[in-house]
Short mmCIF file of C-alpha atoms in Angstrom, two decimals:
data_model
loop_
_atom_site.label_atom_id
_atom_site.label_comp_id
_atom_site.label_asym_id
_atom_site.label_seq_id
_atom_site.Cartn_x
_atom_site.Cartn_y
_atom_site.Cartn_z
CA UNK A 29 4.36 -4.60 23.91
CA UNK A 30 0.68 -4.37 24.63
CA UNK A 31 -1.55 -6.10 26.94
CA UNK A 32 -4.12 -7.17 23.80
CA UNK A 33 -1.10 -7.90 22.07
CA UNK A 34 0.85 -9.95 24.59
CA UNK A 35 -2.59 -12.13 24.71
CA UNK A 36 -2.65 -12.74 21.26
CA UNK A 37 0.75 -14.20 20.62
CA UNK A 38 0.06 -16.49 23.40
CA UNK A 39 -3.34 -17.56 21.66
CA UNK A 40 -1.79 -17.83 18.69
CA UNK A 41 0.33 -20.75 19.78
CA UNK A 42 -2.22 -22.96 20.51
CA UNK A 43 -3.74 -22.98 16.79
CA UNK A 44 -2.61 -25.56 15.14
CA UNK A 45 -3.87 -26.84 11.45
CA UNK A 46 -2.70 -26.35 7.69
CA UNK A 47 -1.40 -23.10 8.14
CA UNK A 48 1.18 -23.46 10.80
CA UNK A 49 3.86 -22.83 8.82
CA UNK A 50 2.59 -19.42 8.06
CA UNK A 51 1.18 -18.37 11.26
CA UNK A 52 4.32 -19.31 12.55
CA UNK A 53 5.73 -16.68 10.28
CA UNK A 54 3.75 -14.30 11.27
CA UNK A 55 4.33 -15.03 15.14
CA UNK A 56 7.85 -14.01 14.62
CA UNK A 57 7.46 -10.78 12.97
CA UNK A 58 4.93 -9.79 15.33
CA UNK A 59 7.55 -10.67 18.39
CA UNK A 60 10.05 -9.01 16.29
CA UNK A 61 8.12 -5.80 15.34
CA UNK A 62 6.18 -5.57 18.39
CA UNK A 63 3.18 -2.93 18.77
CA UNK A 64 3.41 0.23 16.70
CA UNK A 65 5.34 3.22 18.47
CA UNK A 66 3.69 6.91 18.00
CA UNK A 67 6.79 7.32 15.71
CA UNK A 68 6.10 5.05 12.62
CA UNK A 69 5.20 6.70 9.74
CA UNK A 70 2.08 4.09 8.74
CA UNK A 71 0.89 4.49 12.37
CA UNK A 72 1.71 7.77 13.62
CA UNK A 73 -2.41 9.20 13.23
CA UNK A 74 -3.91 6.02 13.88
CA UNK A 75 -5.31 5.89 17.43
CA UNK A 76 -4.43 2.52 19.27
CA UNK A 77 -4.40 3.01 22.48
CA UNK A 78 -8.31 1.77 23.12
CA UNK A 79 -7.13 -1.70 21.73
CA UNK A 80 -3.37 -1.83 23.28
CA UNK A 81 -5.20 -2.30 26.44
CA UNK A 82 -7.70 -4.12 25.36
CA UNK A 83 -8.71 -7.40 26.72
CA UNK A 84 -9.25 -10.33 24.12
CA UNK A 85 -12.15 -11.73 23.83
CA UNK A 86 -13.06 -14.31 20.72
CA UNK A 87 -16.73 -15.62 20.61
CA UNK A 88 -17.29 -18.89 19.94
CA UNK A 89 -21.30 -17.92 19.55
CA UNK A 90 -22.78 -15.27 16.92
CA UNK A 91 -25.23 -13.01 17.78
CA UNK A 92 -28.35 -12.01 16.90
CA UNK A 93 -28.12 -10.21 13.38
CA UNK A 94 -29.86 -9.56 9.80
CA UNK A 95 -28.07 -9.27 6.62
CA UNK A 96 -28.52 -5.61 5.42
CA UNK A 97 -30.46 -6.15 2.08
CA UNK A 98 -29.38 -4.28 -1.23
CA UNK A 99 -32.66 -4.57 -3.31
CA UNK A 100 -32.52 -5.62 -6.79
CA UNK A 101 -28.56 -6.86 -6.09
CA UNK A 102 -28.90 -10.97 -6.72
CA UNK A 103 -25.73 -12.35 -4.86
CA UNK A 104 -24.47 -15.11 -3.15
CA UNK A 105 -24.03 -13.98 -0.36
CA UNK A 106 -21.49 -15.83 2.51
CA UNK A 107 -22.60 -14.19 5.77
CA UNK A 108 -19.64 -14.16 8.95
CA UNK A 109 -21.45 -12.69 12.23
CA UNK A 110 -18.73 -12.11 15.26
CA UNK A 111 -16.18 -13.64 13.30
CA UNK A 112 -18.38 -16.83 12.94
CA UNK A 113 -18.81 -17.98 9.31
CA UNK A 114 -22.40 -18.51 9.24
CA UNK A 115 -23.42 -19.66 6.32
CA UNK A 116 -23.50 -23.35 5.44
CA UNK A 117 -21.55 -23.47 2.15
CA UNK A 118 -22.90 -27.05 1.42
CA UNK A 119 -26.61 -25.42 1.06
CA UNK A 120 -25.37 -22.79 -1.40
CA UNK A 121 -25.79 -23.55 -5.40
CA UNK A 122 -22.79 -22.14 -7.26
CA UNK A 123 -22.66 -21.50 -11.37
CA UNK A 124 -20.26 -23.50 -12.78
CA UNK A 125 -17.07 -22.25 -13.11
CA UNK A 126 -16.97 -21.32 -9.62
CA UNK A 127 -15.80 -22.86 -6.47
CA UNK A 128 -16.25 -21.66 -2.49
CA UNK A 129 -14.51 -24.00 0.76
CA UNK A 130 -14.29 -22.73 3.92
CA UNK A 131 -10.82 -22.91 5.28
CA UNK A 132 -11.20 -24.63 8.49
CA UNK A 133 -12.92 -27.45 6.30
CA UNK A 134 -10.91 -27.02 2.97
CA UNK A 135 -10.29 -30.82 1.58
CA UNK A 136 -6.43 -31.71 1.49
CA UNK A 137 -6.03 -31.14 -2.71
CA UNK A 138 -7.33 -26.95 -1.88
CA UNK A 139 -5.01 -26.97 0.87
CA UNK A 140 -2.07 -26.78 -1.21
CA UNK A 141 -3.53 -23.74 -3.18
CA UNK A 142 -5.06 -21.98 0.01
CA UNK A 143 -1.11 -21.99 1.19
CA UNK A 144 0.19 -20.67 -1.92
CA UNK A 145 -1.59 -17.48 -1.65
CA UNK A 146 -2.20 -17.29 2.09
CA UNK A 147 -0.31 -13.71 3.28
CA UNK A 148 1.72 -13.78 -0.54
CA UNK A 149 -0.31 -10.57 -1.51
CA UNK A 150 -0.80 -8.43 1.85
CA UNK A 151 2.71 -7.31 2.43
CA UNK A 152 4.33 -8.34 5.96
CA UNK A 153 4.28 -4.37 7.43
CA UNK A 154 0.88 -4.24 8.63
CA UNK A 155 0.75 -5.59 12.03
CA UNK A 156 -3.10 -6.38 12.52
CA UNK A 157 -2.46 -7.93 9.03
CA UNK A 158 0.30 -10.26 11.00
CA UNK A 159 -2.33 -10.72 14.25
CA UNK A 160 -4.96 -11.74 11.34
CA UNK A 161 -2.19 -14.23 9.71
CA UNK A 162 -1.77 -15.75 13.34
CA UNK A 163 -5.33 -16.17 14.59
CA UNK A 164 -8.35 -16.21 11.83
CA UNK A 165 -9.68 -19.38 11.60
CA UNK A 166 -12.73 -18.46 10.39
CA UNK A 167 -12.56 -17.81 6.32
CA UNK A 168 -12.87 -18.74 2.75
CA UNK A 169 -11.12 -19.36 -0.32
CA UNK A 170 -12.72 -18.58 -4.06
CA UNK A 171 -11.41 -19.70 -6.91
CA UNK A 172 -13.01 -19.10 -10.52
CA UNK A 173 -11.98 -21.58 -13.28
CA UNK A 174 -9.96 -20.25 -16.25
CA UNK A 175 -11.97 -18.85 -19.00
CA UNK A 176 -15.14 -18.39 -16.74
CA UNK A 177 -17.44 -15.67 -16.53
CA UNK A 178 -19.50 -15.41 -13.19
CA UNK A 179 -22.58 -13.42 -13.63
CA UNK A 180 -23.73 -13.44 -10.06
CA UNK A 181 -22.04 -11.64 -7.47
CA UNK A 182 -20.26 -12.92 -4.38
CA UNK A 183 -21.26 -10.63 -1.49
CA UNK A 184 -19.06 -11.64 1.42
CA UNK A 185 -20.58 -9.67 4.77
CA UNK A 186 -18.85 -9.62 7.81
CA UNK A 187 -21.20 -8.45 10.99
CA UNK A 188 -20.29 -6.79 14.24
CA UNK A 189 -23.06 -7.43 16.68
CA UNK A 190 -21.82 -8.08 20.45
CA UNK A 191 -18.01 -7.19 22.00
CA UNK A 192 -15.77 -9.43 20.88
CA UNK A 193 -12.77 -9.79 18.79
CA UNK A 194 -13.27 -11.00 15.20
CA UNK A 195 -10.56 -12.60 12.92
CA UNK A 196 -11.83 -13.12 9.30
CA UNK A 197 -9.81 -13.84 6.00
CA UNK A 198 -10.91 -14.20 2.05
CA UNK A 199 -8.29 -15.78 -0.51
CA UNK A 200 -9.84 -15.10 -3.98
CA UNK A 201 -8.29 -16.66 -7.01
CA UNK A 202 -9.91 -15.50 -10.61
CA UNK A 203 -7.94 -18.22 -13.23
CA UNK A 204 -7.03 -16.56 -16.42
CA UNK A 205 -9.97 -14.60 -18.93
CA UNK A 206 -11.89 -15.33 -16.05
CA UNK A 207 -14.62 -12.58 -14.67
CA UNK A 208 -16.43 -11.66 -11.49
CA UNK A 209 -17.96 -9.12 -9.14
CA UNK A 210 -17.24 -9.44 -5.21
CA UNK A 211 -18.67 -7.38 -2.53
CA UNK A 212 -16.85 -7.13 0.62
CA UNK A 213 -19.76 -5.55 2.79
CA UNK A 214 -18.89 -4.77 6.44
CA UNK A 215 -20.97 -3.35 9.36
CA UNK A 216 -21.67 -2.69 13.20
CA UNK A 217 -22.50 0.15 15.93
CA UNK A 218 -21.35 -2.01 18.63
CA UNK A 219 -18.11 -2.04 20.82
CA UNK A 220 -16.30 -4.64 19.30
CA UNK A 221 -13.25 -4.89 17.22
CA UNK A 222 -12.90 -6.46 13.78
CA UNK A 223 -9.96 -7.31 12.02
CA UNK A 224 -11.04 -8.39 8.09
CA UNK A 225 -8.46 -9.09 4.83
CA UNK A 226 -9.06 -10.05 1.77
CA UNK A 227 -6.06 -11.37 -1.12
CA UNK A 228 -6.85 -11.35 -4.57
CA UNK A 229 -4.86 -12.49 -7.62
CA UNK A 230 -6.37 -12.03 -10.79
CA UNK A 231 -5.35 -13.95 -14.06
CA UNK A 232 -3.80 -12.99 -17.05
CA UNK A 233 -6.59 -11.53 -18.86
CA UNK A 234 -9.10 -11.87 -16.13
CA UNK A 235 -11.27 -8.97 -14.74
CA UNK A 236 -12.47 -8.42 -11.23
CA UNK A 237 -15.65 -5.80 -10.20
CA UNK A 238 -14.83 -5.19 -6.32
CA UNK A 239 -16.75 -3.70 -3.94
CA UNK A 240 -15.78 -2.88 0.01
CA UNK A 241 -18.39 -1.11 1.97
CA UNK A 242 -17.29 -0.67 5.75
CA UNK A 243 -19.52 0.97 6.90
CA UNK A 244 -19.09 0.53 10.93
CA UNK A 245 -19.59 3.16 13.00
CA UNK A 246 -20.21 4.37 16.66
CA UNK A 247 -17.45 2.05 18.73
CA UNK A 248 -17.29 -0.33 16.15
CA UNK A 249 -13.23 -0.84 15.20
CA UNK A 250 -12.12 -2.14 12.45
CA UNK A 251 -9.07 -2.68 10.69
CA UNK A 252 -8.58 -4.18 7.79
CA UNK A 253 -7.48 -4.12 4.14
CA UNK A 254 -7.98 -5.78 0.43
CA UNK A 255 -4.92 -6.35 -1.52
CA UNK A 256 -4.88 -7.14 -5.23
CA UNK A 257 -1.87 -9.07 -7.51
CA UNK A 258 -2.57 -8.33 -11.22
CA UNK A 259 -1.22 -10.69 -13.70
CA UNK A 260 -0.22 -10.08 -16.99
CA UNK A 261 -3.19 -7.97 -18.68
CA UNK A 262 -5.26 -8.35 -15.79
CA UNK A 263 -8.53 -5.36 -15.21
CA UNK A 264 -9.53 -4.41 -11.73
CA UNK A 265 -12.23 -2.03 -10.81
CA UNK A 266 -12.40 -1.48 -7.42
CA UNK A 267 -14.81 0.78 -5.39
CA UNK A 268 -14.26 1.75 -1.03
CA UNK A 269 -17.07 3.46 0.49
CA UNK A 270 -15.92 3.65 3.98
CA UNK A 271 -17.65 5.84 7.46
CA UNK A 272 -15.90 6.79 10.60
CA UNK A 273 -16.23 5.03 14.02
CA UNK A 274 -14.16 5.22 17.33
CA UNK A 275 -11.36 3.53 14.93
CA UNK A 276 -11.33 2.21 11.53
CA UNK A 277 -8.59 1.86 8.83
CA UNK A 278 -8.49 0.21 5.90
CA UNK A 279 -5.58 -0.67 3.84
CA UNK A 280 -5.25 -1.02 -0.02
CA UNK A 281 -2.05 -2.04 -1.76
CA UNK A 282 -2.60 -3.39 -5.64
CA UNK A 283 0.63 -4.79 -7.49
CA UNK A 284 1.01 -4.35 -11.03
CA UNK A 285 2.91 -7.94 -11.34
CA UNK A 286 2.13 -8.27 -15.24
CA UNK A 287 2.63 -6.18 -18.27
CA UNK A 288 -0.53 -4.12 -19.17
CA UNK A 289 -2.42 -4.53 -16.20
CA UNK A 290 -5.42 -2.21 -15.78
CA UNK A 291 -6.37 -0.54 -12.06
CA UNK A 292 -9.03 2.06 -11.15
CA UNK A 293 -9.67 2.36 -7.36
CA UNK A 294 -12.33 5.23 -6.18
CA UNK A 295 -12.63 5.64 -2.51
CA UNK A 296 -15.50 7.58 -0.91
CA UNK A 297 -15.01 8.05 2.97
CA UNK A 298 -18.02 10.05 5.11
CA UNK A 299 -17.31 11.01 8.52
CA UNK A 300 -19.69 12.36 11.01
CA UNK A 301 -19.15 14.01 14.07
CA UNK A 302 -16.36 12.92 16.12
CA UNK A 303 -15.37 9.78 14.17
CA UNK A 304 -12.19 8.75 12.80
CA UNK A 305 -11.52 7.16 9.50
CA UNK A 306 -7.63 6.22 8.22
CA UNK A 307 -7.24 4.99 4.90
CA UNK A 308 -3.97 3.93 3.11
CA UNK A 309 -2.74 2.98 -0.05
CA UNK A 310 -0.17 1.81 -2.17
CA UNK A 311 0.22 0.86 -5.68
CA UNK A 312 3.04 -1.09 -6.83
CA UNK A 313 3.99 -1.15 -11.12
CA UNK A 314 6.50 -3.27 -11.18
CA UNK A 315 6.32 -4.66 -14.37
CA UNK A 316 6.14 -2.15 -17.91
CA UNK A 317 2.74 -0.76 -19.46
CA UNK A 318 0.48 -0.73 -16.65
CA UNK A 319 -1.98 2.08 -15.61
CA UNK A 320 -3.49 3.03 -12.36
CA UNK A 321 -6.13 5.56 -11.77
CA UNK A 322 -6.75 6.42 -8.34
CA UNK A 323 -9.26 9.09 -6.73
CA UNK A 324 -10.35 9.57 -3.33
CA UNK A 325 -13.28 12.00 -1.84
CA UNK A 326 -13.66 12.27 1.62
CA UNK A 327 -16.58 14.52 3.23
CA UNK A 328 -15.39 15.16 7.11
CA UNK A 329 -17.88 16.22 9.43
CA UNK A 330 -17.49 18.30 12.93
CA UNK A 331 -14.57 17.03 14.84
CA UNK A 332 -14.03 14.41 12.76
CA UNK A 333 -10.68 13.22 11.85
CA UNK A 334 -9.67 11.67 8.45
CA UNK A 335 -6.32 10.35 7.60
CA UNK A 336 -5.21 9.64 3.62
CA UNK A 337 -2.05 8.18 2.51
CA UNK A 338 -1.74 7.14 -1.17
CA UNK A 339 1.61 6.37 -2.34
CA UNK A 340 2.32 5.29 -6.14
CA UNK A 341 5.79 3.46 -6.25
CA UNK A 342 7.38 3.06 -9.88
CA UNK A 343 10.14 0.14 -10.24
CA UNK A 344 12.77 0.69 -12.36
CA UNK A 345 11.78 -1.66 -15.15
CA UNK A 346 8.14 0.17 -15.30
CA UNK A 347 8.94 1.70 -18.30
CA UNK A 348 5.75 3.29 -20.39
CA UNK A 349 3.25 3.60 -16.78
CA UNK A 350 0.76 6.09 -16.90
CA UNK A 351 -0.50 6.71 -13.37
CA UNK A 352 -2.43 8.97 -11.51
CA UNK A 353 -3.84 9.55 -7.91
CA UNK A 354 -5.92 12.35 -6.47
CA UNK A 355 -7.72 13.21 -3.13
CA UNK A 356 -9.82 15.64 -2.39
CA UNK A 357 -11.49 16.61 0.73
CA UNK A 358 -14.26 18.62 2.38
CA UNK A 359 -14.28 20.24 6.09
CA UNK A 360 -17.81 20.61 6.93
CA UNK A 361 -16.46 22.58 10.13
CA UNK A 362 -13.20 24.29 10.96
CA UNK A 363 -12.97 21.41 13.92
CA UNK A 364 -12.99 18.97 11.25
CA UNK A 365 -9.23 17.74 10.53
CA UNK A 366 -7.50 15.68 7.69
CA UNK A 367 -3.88 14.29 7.16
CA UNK A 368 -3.53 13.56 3.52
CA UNK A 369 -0.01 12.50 1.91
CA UNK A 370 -0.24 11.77 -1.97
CA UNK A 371 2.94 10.18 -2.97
CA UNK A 372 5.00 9.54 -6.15
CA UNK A 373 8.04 7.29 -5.73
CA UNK A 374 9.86 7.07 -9.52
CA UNK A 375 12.28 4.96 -10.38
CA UNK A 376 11.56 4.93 -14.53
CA UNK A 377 12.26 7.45 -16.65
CA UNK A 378 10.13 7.02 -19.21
CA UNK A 379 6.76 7.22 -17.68
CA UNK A 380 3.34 9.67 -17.19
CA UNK A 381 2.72 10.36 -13.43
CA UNK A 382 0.42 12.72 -11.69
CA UNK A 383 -0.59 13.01 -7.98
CA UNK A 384 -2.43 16.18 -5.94
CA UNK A 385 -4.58 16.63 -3.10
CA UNK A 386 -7.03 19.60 -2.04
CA UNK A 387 -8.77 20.52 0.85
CA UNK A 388 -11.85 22.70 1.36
CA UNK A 389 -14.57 23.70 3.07
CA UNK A 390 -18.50 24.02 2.13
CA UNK A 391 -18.72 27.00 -0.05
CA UNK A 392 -20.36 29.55 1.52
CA UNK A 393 -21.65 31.06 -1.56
CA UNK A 394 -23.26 28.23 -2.58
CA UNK A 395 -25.17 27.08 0.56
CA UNK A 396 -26.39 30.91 0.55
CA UNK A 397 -27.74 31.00 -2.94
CA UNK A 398 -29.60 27.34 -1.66
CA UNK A 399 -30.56 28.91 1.65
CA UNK A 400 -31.95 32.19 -0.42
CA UNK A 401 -34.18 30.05 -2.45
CA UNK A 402 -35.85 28.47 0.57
CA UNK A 403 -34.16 25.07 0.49
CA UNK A 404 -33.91 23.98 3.98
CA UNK A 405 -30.00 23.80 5.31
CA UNK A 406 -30.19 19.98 5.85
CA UNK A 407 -31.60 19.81 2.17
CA UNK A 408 -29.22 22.43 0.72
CA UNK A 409 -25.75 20.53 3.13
CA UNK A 410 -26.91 17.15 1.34
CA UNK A 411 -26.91 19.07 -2.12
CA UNK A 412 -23.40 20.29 -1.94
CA UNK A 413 -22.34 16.88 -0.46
CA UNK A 414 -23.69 14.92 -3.06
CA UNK A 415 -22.27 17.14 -5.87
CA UNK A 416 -18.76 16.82 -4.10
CA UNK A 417 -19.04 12.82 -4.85
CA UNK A 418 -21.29 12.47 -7.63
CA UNK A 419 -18.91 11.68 -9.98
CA UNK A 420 -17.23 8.31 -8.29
CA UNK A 421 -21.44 7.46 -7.23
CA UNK A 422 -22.25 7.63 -11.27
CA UNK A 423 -19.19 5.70 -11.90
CA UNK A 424 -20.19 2.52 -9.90
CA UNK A 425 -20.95 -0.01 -12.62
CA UNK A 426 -23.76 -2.44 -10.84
CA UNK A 427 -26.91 -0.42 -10.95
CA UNK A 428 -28.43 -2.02 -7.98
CA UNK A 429 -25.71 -0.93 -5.56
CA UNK A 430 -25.48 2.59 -7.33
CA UNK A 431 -29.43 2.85 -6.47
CA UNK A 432 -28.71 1.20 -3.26
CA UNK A 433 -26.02 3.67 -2.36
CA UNK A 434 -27.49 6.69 -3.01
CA UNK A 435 -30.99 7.37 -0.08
CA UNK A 436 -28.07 5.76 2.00
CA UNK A 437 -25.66 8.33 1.38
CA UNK A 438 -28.45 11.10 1.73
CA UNK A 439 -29.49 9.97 5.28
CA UNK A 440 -25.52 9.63 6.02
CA UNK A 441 -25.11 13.62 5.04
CA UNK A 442 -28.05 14.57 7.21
CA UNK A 443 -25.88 12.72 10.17
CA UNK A 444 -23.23 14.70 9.41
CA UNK A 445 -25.19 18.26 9.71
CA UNK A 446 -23.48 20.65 11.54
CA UNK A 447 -25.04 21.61 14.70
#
């Protein structure tokens, strides 16, 4: 057992509200699985050791901070600095259609439904998902009403700005033909570390637009994850753009839990030198005619280190899936490293399923054709990076974020030059 672990099962006894029952639950596993051991598979290339002896430290005060603006992009947005939610949800005007409570002031009738999805669609394995079960306190729930269509965006940013530990949790509930576009939007260059999850069910029929930028770097760690339950006929189209820090991993895991649910997930992941990014996912079809789609693009900069894990797990009675999941990855140095395990679990026989991963380095033919034409290296590096990711960039529905995205990602790729 760990030191910063040790610490947080004994803070975790003194909460006590609504969610005892569950964080109770979680207490137990936690005693019962204990810290991760350099053997477990989910684990084994994730390095801990900075936060196993870590001392915890919750702040009861946010810092200083300013919400990073995306220009043209009209959101709501529900601001947590420090693991302090900031934003007053009584001064925010809502469309109808669509409700927000905070969960450490959640009348008694939203209890109920807070409990009913609180840790039912992150699975049990992850243990900062467990520590984040036990201790957040600081958190929302969103429910949409059946048959409505929210136009404006939910932006939901979560802020690293001073050491501390952070704890933050979003329970999102879309009733069914029901539509709307959350962006989970992440960031910090402090020391500090961050735990952050996010639940979603989505309706029969209903369609979600998600966004997760986390995009903390330097000593910032983070670990978190967004996990999606798809009713019957349910649409999600989700989009990760993720950069490296001392430690950050993010965890996906969508479950097909209807007939002819819909899923598309692209991940983009940018490393510069030195940092460390770990993502894993898992898609579950357990129910007949669903389809995934799946790609993930990771550019990995001088002795950076990248982990990928996608796994795609058929059930038995998924007859008539069509799946598919792909990663592909680019060394900007031979000191760059990446771990990457696509994975097809099949337990139907009568379905489509196709999985690969490739890894490569900058071409040198095409950096010297750039070179020969008098394109500066920075210019002609940022180039080939771009044209390595276009495709998922393009594919990002909201325009604002798309134009948003891309000087971003061009200043990112001169970060990443090799010296």
């Amino acid at each position: 057992m760990s030191q910063w672990l040790t610490q947080v099962i004994d803070d975790a006894k003194r909460v006590d509200d609504f969610l005892a029952p569950m964080r109770q639950q979680a207490l137990s596993k936690l005693q019962t699985q204990g810290w991760p051991h350099a053997r477990s598979e989910e684990w084994r290339f994730t390095p801990l050791t900075s936060i196993k002896e870590r001392s915890v430290d919750a702040s009861s005060i946010a810092g200083n901070y300013e919400v990073p603006e995306i220009e043209g992009l009209n959101a709501i947005d529900l601001v947590f600095v420090d693991g302090l939610l900031v934003t007053n949800l009584s001064d925010i005007s809502l469309p109808s259609g669509l409700s927000v409570y905070a969960l450490s002031d959640a009348p008694s009738a939203v209890q109920s439904k807070i409990t009913s999805l609180f840790g039912h669609v992150k699975p049990a394995r992850h243990v900062f998902g467990l520590v984040n079960d036990a201790l957040c306190q600081q958190g929302i729930y969103v429910e949409v009403d059946e048959d409505a269509s929210i136009d404006t965006p939910l932006r939901i940013v979560n802020l690293a700005t001073k050491d501390c530990d952070a704890h933050t949790r979003v329970l999102v509930n879309l009733g069914k033909h029901s539509q709307l576009k959350v962006i989970e939007h992440g960031s910090g260059n402090v020391a500090s570390f961050t735990t952050a999850f996010a639940e979603y069910v989505i309706g029969e029929k209903a369609s979600l637009e998600h966004y997760r930028f986390a995009l903390f770097t330097g000593a910032a760690k983070q670990v978190g994850g967004s996990h999606f339950s798809l009713q019957h006929s349910a649409n999600l189209n989700s989009t990760l753009v993720s950069y490296g820090s001392e430690l950050s991993r993010l965890d996906v895991d969508i479950i097909h839990a209807g007939e002819h649910a819909n899923a598309k997930m692209n991940a983009i992941y940018l490393l510069a030198e030195g940092e460390f990014f770990d993502l894993h996912s898992t898609i579950e079809h357990a129910m007949p005619n669903g389809t995934t789609e799946e790609n993930a693009r990771g550019i990995i900069g001088d002795r950076a280190r990248a982990v990928f894990s996608g796994r795609i797990h058929i059930h038995r009675d998924a007859q008539k899936t069509l799946a598919e999941l792909n990663n592909r990855n680019l060394l900007l140095s031979r000191r760059a490293m990446i771990n990457t395990k696509p994975e097809l679990e099949i337990y139907a026989d009568d379905v489509k399923c196709a999985h690969g991963a490739t890894v490569a380095e900058i071409e040198e033919k095409a950096l010297y054709y750039l070179l020969s034409r008098g394109i500066k290296r920075s210019k002609a590096l940022v180039m080939l990076n771009f044209g390595f990711i276009q495709e998922l960039v393009n594919a990002i529905d909201d325009e604002s974020i798309r134009t948003w995205l891309l000087p971003m990602l061009s200043e990112r790729f001169a970060s990443m030059e090799v010296k």
